[in-house]
PDB file of C-alpha atoms in Angstrom:
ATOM      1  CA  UNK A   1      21.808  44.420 -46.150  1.00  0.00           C
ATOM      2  CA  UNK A   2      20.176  41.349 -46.945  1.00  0.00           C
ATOM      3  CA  UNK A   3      16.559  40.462 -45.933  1.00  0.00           C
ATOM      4  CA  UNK A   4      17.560  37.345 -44.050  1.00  0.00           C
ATOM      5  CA  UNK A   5      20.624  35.640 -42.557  1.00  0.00           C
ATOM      6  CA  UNK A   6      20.624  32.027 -43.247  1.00  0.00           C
ATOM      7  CA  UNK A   7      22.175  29.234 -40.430  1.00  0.00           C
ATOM      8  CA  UNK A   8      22.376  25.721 -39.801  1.00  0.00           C
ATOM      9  CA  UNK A   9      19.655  23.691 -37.912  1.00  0.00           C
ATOM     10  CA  UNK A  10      21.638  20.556 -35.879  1.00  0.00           C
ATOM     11  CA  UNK A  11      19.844  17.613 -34.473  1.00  0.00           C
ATOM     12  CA  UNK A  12      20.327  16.104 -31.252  1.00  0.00           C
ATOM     13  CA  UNK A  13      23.288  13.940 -33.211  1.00  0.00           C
ATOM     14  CA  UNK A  14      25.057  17.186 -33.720  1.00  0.00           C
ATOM     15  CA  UNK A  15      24.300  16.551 -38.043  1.00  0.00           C
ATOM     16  CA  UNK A  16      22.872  19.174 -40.171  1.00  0.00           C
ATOM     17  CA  UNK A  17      19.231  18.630 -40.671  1.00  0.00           C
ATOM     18  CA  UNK A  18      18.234  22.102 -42.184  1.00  0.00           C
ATOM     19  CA  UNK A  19      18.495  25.538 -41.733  1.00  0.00           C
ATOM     20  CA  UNK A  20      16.530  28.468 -40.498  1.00  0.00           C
ATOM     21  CA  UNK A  21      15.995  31.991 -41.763  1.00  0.00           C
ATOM     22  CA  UNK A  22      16.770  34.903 -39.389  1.00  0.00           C
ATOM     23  CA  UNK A  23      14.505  37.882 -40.623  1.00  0.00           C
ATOM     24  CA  UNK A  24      17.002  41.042 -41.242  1.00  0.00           C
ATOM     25  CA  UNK A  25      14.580  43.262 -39.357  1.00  0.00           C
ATOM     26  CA  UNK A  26      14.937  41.119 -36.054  1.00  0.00           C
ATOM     27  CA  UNK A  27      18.375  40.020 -36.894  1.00  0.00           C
ATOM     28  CA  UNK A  28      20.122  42.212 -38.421  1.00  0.00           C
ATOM     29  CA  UNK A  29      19.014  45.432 -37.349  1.00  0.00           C
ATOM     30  CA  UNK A  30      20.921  48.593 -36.049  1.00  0.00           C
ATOM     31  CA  UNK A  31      22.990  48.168 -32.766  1.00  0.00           C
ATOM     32  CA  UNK A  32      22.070  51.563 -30.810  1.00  0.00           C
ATOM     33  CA  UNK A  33      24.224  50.928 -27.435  1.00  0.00           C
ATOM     34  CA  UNK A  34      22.870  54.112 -25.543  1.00  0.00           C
ATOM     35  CA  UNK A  35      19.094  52.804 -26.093  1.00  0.00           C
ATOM     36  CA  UNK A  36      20.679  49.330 -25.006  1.00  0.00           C
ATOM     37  CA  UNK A  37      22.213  50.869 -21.873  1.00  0.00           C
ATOM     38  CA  UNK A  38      18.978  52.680 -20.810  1.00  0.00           C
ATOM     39  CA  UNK A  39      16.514  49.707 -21.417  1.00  0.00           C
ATOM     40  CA  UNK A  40      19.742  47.199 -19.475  1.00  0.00           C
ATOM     41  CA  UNK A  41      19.969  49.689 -16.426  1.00  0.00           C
ATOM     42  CA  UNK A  42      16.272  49.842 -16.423  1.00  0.00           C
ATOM     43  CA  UNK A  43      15.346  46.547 -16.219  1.00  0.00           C
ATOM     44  CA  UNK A  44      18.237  46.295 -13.721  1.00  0.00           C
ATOM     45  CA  UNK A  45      16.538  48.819 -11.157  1.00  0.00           C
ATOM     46  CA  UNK A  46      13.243  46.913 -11.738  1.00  0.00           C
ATOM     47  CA  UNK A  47      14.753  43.692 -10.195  1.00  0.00           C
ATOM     48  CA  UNK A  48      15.651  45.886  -7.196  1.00  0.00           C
ATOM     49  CA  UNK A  49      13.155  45.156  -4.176  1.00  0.00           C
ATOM     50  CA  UNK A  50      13.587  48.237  -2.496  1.00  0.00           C
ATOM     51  CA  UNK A  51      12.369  47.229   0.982  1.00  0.00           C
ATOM     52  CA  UNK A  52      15.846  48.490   2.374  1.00  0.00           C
ATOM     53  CA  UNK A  53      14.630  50.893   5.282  1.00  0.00           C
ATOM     54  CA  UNK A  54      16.561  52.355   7.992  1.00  0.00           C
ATOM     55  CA  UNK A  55      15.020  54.052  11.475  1.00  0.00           C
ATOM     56  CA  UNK A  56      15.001  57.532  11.453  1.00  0.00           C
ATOM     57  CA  UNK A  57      15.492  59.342  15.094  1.00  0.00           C
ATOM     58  CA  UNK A  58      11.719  59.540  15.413  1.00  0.00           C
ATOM     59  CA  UNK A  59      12.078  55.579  14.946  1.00  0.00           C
ATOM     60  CA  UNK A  60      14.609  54.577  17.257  1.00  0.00           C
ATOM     61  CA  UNK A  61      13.256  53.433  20.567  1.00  0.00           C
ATOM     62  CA  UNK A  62      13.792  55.410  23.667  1.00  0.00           C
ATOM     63  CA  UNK A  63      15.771  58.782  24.031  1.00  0.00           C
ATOM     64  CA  UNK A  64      12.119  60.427  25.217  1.00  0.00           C
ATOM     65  CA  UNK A  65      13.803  61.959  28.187  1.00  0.00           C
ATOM     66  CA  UNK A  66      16.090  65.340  27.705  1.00  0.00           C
ATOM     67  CA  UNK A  67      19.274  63.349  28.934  1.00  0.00           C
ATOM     68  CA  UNK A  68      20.923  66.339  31.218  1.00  0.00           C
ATOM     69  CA  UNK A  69      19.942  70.112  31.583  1.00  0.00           C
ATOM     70  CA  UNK A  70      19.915  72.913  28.823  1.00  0.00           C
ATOM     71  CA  UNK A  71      21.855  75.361  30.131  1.00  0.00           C
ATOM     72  CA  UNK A  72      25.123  75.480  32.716  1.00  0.00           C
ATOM     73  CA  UNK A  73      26.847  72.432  31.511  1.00  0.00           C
ATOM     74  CA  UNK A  74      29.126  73.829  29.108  1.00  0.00           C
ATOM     75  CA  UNK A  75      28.342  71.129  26.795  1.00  0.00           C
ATOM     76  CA  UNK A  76      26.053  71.408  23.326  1.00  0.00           C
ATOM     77  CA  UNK A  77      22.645  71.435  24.351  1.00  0.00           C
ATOM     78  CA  UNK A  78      20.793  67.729  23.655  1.00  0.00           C
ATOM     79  CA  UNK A  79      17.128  66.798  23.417  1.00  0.00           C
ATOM     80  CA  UNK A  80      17.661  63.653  23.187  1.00  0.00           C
ATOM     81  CA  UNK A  81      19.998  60.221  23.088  1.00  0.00           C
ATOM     82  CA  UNK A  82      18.779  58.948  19.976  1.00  0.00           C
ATOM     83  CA  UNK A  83      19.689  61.839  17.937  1.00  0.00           C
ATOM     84  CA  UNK A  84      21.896  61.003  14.932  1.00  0.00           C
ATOM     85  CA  UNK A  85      25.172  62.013  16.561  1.00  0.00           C
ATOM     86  CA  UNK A  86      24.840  59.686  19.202  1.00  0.00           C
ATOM     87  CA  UNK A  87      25.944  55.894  19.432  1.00  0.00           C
ATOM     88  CA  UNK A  88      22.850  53.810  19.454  1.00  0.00           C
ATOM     89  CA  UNK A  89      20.953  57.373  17.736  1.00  0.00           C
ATOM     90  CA  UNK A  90      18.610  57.480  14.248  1.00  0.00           C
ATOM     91  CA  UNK A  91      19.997  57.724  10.437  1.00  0.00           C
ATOM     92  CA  UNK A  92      19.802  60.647   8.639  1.00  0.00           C
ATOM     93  CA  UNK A  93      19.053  60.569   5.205  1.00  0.00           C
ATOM     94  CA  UNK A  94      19.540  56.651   5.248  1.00  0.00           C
ATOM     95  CA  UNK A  95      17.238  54.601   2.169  1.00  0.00           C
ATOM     96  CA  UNK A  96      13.605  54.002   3.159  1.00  0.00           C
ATOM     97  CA  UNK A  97      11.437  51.620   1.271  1.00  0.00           C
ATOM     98  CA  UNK A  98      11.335  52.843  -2.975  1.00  0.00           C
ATOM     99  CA  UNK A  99      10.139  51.656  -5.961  1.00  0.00           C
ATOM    100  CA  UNK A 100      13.120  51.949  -8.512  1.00  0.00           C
ATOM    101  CA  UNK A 101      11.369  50.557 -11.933  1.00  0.00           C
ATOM    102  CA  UNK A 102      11.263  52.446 -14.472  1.00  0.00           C
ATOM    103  CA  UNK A 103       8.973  53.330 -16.919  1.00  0.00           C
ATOM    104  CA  UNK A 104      10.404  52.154 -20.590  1.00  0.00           C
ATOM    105  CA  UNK A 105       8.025  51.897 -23.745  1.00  0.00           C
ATOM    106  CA  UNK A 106       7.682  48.378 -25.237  1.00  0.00           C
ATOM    107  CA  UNK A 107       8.811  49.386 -29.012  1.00  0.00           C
ATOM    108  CA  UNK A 108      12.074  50.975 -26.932  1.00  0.00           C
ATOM    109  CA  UNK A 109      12.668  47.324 -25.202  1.00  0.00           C
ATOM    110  CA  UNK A 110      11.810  45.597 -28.358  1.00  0.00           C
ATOM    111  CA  UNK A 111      14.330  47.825 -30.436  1.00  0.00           C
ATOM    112  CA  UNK A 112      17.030  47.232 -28.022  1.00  0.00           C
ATOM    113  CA  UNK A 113      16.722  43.484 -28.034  1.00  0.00           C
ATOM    114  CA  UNK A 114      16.721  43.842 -31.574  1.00  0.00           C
ATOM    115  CA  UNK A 115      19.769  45.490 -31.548  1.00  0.00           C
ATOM    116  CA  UNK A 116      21.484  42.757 -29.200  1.00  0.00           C
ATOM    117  CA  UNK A 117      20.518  39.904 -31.255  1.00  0.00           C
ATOM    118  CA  UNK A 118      21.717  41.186 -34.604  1.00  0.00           C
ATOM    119  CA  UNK A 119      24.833  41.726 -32.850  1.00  0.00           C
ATOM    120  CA  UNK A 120      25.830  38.062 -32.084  1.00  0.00           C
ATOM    121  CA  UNK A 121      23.943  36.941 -35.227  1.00  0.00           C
ATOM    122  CA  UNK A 122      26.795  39.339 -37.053  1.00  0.00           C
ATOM    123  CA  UNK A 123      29.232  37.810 -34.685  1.00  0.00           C
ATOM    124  CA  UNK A 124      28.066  33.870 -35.821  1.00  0.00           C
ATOM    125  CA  UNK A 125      26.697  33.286 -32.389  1.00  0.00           C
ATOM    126  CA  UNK A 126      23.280  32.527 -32.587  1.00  0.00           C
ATOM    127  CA  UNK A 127      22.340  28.965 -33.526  1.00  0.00           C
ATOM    128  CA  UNK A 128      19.594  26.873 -34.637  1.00  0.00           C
ATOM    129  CA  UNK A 129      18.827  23.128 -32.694  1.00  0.00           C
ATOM    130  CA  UNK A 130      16.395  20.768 -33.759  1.00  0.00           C
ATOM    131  CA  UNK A 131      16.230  19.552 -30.028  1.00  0.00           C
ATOM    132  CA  UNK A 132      18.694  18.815 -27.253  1.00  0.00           C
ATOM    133  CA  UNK A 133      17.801  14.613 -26.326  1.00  0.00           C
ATOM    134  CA  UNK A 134      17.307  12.228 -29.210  1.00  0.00           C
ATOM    135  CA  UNK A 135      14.749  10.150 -27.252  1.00  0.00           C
ATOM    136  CA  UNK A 136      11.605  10.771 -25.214  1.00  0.00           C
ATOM    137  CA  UNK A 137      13.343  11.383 -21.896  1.00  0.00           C
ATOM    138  CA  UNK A 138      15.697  14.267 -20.516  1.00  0.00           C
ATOM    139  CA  UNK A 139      19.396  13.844 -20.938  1.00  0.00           C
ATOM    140  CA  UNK A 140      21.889  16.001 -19.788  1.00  0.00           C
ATOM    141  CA  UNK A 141      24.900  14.057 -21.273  1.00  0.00           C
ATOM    142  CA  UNK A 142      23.328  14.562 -24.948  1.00  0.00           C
ATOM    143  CA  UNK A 143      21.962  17.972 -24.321  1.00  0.00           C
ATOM    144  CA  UNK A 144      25.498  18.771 -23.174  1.00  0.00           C
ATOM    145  CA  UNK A 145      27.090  16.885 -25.938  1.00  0.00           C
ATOM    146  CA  UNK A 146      24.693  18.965 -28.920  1.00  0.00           C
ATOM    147  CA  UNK A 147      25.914  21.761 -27.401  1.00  0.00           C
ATOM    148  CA  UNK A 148      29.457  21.287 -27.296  1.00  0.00           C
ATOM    149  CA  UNK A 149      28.873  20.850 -31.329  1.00  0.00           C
ATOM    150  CA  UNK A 150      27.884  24.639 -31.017  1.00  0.00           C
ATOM    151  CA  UNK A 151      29.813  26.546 -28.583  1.00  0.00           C
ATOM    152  CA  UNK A 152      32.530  25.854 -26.105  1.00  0.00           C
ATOM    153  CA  UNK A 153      32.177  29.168 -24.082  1.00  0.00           C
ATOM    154  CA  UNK A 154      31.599  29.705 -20.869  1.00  0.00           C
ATOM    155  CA  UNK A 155      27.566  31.292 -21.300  1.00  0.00           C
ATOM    156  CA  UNK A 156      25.326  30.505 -22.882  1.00  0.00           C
ATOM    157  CA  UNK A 157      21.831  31.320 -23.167  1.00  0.00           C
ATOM    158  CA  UNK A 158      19.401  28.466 -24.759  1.00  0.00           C
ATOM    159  CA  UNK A 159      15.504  29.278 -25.512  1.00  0.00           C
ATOM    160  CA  UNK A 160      13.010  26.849 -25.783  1.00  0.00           C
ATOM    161  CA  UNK A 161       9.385  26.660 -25.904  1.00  0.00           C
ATOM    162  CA  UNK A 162       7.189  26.529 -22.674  1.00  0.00           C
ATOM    163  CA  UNK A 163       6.057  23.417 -23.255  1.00  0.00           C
ATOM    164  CA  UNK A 164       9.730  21.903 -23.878  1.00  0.00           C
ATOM    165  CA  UNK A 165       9.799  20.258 -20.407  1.00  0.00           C
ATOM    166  CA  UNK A 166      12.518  17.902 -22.061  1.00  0.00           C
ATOM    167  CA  UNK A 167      14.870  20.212 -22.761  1.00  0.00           C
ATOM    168  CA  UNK A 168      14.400  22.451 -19.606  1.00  0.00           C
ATOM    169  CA  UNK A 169      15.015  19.215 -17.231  1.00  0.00           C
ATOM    170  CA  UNK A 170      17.891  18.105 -19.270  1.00  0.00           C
ATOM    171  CA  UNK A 171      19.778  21.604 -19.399  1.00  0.00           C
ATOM    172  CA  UNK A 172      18.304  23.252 -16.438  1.00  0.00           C
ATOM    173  CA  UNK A 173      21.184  22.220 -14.056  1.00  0.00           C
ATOM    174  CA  UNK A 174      24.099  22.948 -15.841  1.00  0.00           C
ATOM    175  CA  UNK A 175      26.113  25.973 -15.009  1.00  0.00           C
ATOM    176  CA  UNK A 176      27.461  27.744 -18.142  1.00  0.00           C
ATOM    177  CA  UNK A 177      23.629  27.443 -19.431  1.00  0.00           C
ATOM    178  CA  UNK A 178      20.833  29.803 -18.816  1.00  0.00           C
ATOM    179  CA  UNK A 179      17.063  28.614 -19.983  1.00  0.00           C
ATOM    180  CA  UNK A 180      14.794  31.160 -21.283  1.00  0.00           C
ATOM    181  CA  UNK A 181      11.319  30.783 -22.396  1.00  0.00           C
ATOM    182  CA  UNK A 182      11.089  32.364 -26.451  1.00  0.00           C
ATOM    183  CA  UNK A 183       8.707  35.128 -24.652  1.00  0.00           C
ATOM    184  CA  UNK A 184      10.749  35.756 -21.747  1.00  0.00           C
ATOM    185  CA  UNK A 185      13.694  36.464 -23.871  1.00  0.00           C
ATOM    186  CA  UNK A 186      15.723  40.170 -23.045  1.00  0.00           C
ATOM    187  CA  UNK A 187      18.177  42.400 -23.790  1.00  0.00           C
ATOM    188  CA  UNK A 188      20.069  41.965 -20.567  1.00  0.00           C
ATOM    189  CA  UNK A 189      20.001  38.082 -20.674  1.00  0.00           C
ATOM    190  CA  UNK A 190      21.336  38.146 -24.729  1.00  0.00           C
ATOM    191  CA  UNK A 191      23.993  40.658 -23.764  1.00  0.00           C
ATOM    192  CA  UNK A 192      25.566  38.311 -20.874  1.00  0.00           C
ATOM    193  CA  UNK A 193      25.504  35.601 -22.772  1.00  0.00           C
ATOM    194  CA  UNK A 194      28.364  34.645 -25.188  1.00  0.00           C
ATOM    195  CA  UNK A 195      25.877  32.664 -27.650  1.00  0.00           C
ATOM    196  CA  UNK A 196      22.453  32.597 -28.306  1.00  0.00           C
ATOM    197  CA  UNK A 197      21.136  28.587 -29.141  1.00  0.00           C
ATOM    198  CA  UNK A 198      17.280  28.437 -30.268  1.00  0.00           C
ATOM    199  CA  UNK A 199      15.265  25.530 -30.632  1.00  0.00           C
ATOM    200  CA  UNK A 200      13.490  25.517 -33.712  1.00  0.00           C
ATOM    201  CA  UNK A 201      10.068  25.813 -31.867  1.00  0.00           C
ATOM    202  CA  UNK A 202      11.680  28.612 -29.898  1.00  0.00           C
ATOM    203  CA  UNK A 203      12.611  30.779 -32.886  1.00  0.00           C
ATOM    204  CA  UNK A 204       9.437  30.153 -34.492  1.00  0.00           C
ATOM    205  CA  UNK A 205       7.924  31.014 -31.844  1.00  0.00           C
ATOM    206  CA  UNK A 206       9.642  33.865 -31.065  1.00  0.00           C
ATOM    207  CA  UNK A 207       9.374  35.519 -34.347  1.00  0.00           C
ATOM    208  CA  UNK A 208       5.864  34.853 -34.484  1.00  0.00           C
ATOM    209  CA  UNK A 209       5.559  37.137 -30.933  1.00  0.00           C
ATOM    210  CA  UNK A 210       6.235  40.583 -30.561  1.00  0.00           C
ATOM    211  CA  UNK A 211       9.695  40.613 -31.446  1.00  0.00           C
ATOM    212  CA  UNK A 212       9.430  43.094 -35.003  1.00  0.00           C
ATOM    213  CA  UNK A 213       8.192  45.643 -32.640  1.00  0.00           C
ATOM    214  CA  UNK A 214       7.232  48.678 -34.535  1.00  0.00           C
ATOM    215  CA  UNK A 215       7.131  46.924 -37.715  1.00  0.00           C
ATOM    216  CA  UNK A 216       5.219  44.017 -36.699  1.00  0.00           C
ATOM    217  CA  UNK A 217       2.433  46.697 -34.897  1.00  0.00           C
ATOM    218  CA  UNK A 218       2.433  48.003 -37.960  1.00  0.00           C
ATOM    219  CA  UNK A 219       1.790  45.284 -40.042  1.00  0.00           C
ATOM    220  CA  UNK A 220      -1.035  44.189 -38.408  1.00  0.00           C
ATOM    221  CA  UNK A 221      -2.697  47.635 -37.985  1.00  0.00           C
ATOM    222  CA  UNK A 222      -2.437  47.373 -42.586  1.00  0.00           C
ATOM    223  CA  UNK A 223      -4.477  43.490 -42.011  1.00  0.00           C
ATOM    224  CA  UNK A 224      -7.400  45.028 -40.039  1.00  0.00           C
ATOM    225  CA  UNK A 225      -7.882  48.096 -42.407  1.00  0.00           C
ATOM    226  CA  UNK A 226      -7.563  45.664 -44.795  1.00  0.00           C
ATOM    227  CA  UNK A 227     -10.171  42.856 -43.372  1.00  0.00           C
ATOM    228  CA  UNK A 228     -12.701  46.066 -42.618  1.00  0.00           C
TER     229      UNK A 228
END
């Protein structure tokens, strides 16, 4: 395994104009689907509002009034209308308001992204832009056009810096693309998408984040024993 993958950097004109270094540790890195899966269903559940609520019997207006006698009707005996087996009656056991998140540790959702990157970098399908418009102003014609130079499938995910408002108003209405911010990037997001396209802001941005996880922590934990 080699300590970085090397790719292309295109320009807006769709020509060469460097290339980048993906970092082995970030791109590279050991696909572990079941840690995928449980970070991808978690973050799933934590998009879930959970304000779904339905009215239990207690809930359900009227029925306060026994509606015939207990005893000499031959019939089951009834406290009241609104009782579950009646049209019009309560829920049982129906969903009342939740919280679904769930509680996953950052070096787990940092692993797993790691893990979903290196496989489309493996794959040759993460790429490297310079920028998306050759001029000062948004253009979705030659964002479109630089990346029909990459990919021709049907998602794709591009990230870009925060401050990139070019790029997110030129891109931001097509359909096949989804814009991330570098430190909004996710495992769920990578996996849906067919190809990953960086900026070259983006990636340097992105490696310079929290991306190394572990690694990076522990890194920096080696600088400040080392600055003491």
């Amino acid at each position: 395994m080699s300590d970085t993958l090397t790719v292309d950097v295109l320009d807006p004109q769709g020509k060469k104009a460097g290339t980048a270094d993906l970092p082995a540790e970030v791109f590279d890195a050991q696909t572990n689907v079941p840690l995928i899966h449980q970070v991808v269903v978690a973050q799933l559940a934590a998009a879930r509002q959970g304000t779904h609520d339905t009215k239990t019997r207690g809930e359900v207006r009227g029925g306060g009034k026994k509606p015939y006698k207990q005893k000499g009707t031959g019939r089951a005996r009834q406290g009241s209308t609104r009782a579950p087996q009646f049209a019009g009656g309560g829920t049982v056991h129906g969903p009342q308001p939740r919280d679904y998140s769930q509680r996953t540790p950052k070096k787990m959702k940092a692993a797993a992204l790691r893990g979903a990157l290196s496989d489309r970098a493996r794959a040759g399908r993460v790429h490297v832009v310079s920028g998306f418009a050759p001029g000062e102003a948004p253009s979705t014609k030659a964002a479109l056009a630089v990346l029909d130079n990459l990919t021709v499938r049907r998602h794709v995910l591009v990230v870009v810096e925060r401050a990139d408002e070019i790029t997110w108003k030129s891109l931001r209405n097509v359909e096949r693309v989804h814009l991330l911010v570098a430190d909004q990037l996710n495992t769920y997001d990578v996996l849906v998408s067919d190809d990953v396209v960086f900026t070259q802001g983006a990636l340097d941005a992105f490696l310079a984040g929290p991306a190394k996880g572990a690694k990076a922590t522990a890194t920096s934990t080696e600088a400040e024993e080392e600055s003491k």
